[in-house]
Tab-separated table of C-alpha atoms in Angstrom:
chain	number	residue	atom	x	y	z
A	1	MET	CA	288.020	3.653	-64.777
A	2	LEU	CA	289.390	3.916	-68.290
A	3	ASN	CA	286.879	1.389	-69.620
A	4	LYS	CA	284.010	3.194	-67.915
A	5	ALA	CA	285.139	6.511	-69.415
A	6	TYR	CA	285.488	4.947	-72.862
A	7	PHE	CA	281.989	3.435	-72.806
A	8	THR	CA	280.493	6.655	-71.424
A	9	LEU	CA	281.939	8.679	-74.272
A	10	LEU	CA	281.288	6.010	-76.900
A	11	ARG	CA	277.491	6.268	-76.880
A	12	PRO	CA	275.787	9.581	-77.677
A	13	LEU	CA	273.220	9.187	-74.892
A	14	THR	CA	275.699	8.574	-72.100
A	15	ARG	CA	278.086	11.145	-73.571
A	16	GLY	CA	275.341	13.783	-73.632
A	17	LEU	CA	274.297	13.008	-70.075
A	18	TYR	CA	277.932	13.258	-69.010
A	19	LEU	CA	278.306	16.630	-70.745
A	20	LEU	CA	275.275	17.896	-68.830
A	21	ASP	CA	276.919	16.731	-65.595
A	22	LEU	CA	280.125	18.542	-66.524
A	23	LEU	CA	278.121	21.715	-67.109
A	24	GLY	CA	276.554	21.345	-63.665
A	25	MET	CA	273.113	20.839	-65.200
A	26	PRO	CA	272.417	17.089	-64.955
A	27	LEU	CA	269.215	15.686	-66.371
A	28	LYS	CA	267.265	14.721	-63.271
A	29	GLU	CA	264.566	12.079	-63.144
A	30	ASN	CA	261.152	13.527	-64.071
A	31	GLU	CA	262.707	16.943	-64.729
A	32	ILE	CA	261.299	17.115	-68.228
A	33	GLN	CA	257.705	16.086	-68.685
A	34	PRO	CA	257.172	14.770	-72.219
A	35	GLU	CA	254.125	15.888	-74.158
A	36	PRO	CA	251.156	13.499	-74.064
A	37	GLU	CA	251.390	12.957	-77.836
A	38	PHE	CA	254.998	11.856	-77.502
A	39	LEU	CA	254.164	9.459	-74.673
A	40	ALA	CA	251.268	8.053	-76.716
A	41	GLU	CA	253.658	7.425	-79.611
A	42	ILE	CA	256.123	5.646	-77.330
A	43	MET	CA	253.309	3.544	-75.859
A	44	GLU	CA	252.170	2.587	-79.370
A	45	ILE	CA	255.674	1.462	-80.309
A	46	ASN	CA	255.998	-0.570	-77.108
A	47	GLU	CA	252.611	-2.187	-77.711
A	48	ALA	CA	253.657	-3.055	-81.263
A	49	LEU	CA	256.846	-4.621	-79.911
A	50	ALA	CA	254.821	-6.691	-77.473
A	51	GLU	CA	252.764	-8.063	-80.364
A	52	VAL	CA	255.526	-8.934	-82.840
A	53	SER	CA	255.465	-12.434	-84.226
A	54	SER	CA	258.426	-12.445	-86.589
A	55	LEU	CA	261.822	-10.976	-87.230
A	56	GLU	CA	260.289	-8.929	-90.048
A	57	ASP	CA	257.848	-7.346	-87.579
A	58	VAL	CA	260.759	-6.408	-85.344
A	59	GLU	CA	262.660	-4.890	-88.275
A	60	GLN	CA	259.646	-2.785	-89.255
A	61	ILE	CA	259.762	-1.204	-85.817
A	62	GLY	CA	263.541	-1.114	-85.470
A	63	GLU	CA	264.390	0.696	-88.708
A	64	PRO	CA	262.296	3.840	-88.106
A	65	ASN	CA	263.422	3.811	-84.480
A	66	LEU	CA	267.072	3.906	-85.563
A	67	LYS	CA	266.295	6.810	-87.886
A	68	MET	CA	264.698	8.698	-85.004
A	69	ILE	CA	267.701	7.982	-82.787
A	70	ASP	CA	270.015	9.308	-85.489
A	71	LYS	CA	267.905	12.458	-85.874
A	72	LEU	CA	267.887	13.060	-82.116
A	73	GLU	CA	271.633	12.460	-81.836
A	74	ARG	CA	272.295	15.049	-84.557
A	75	GLY	CA	269.971	17.480	-82.791
A	76	ILE	CA	271.769	16.934	-79.487
A	77	PHE	CA	275.148	17.518	-81.120
A	78	ASP	CA	273.880	20.764	-82.655
A	79	ALA	CA	272.305	21.892	-79.385
A	80	PHE	CA	275.562	21.409	-77.478
A	81	LYS	CA	277.505	23.079	-80.268
A	82	ARG	CA	275.221	26.130	-80.008
A	83	LYS	CA	275.297	25.992	-76.200
A	84	GLU	CA	271.534	25.395	-76.078
A	85	VAL	CA	271.678	23.243	-72.963
A	86	GLU	CA	267.933	23.178	-72.289
A	87	LYS	CA	267.269	21.998	-75.836
A	88	ALA	CA	269.955	19.315	-75.419
A	89	LYS	CA	268.262	18.193	-72.196
A	90	LYS	CA	264.894	17.890	-73.897
A	91	LEU	CA	266.359	15.917	-76.785
A	92	LEU	CA	268.349	13.667	-74.446
A	93	SER	CA	265.177	13.004	-72.496
A	94	ARG	CA	263.486	11.853	-75.705
A	95	LEU	CA	266.520	9.854	-76.757
A	96	LYS	CA	266.286	7.851	-73.533
A	97	TYR	CA	262.850	6.589	-74.595
A	98	TYR	CA	263.991	5.613	-78.084
A	99	ALA	CA	267.179	4.001	-76.753
A	100	ASN	CA	265.017	1.878	-74.457
A	101	ILE	CA	262.936	0.806	-77.452
A	102	GLN	CA	266.122	-0.020	-79.354
A	103	HIS	CA	267.282	-2.278	-76.516
A	104	LYS	CA	263.976	-4.145	-76.758
A	105	VAL	CA	264.345	-4.373	-80.542
A	106	ARG	CA	267.846	-5.860	-80.180
A	107	ASP	CA	266.609	-8.385	-77.631
A	108	LEU	CA	263.817	-9.458	-79.968
A	109	GLN	CA	266.158	-9.606	-82.956
A	110	LEU	CA	268.453	-11.877	-80.997
A	111	ARG	CA	265.564	-14.023	-79.834
A	112	TYR	CA	264.188	-14.457	-83.354
A	113	HIS	CA	267.656	-14.995	-84.784
A	114	VAL	CA	268.377	-17.711	-82.226
A	115	ASP	CA	264.940	-19.281	-82.813
A	116	LEU	CA	265.538	-19.298	-86.565
A	117	SER	CA	268.987	-20.840	-86.092
A	118	VAL	CA	267.611	-23.589	-83.903
A	119	GLU	CA	264.941	-24.447	-86.468
A	120	ASN	CA	267.518	-24.850	-89.251
C-alpha cells in the first residue's frame, strides 16, 4: 500500500486525480467533453507520432509535448491552490491526453534508441 501511495502522489496526474477523489468530486469518464479544436490537435499529434521515422522526429514531437505537460501541471497546481476544482478537472482531463502522448513518445524513444544501439 505504501508503494501505491508513493507512486500516486509522485506523478502530478495521479496526484490530481487522487485530490479530486478526496474532495468527493472524482473525474468521471466522459464527464468533460473536450473542444473539437483540442481533439483535432491531439489527433494531429498522434498521426505525427504514427509517421515518425527517426529519433529526431520523435524528439520534435516530445519536446513541445513536455512543455505543454509542464504548463498544465502548473495550471492544475494553481487551480487546486485557489480551490477552483472545476478548472482543475478540466486541466486534468487535458493532461490525460498529453500524458498518453508522452507514453507513446517514450516508447518510440526507447525503440529508436535500442535500434540505434543494435546497429552500432
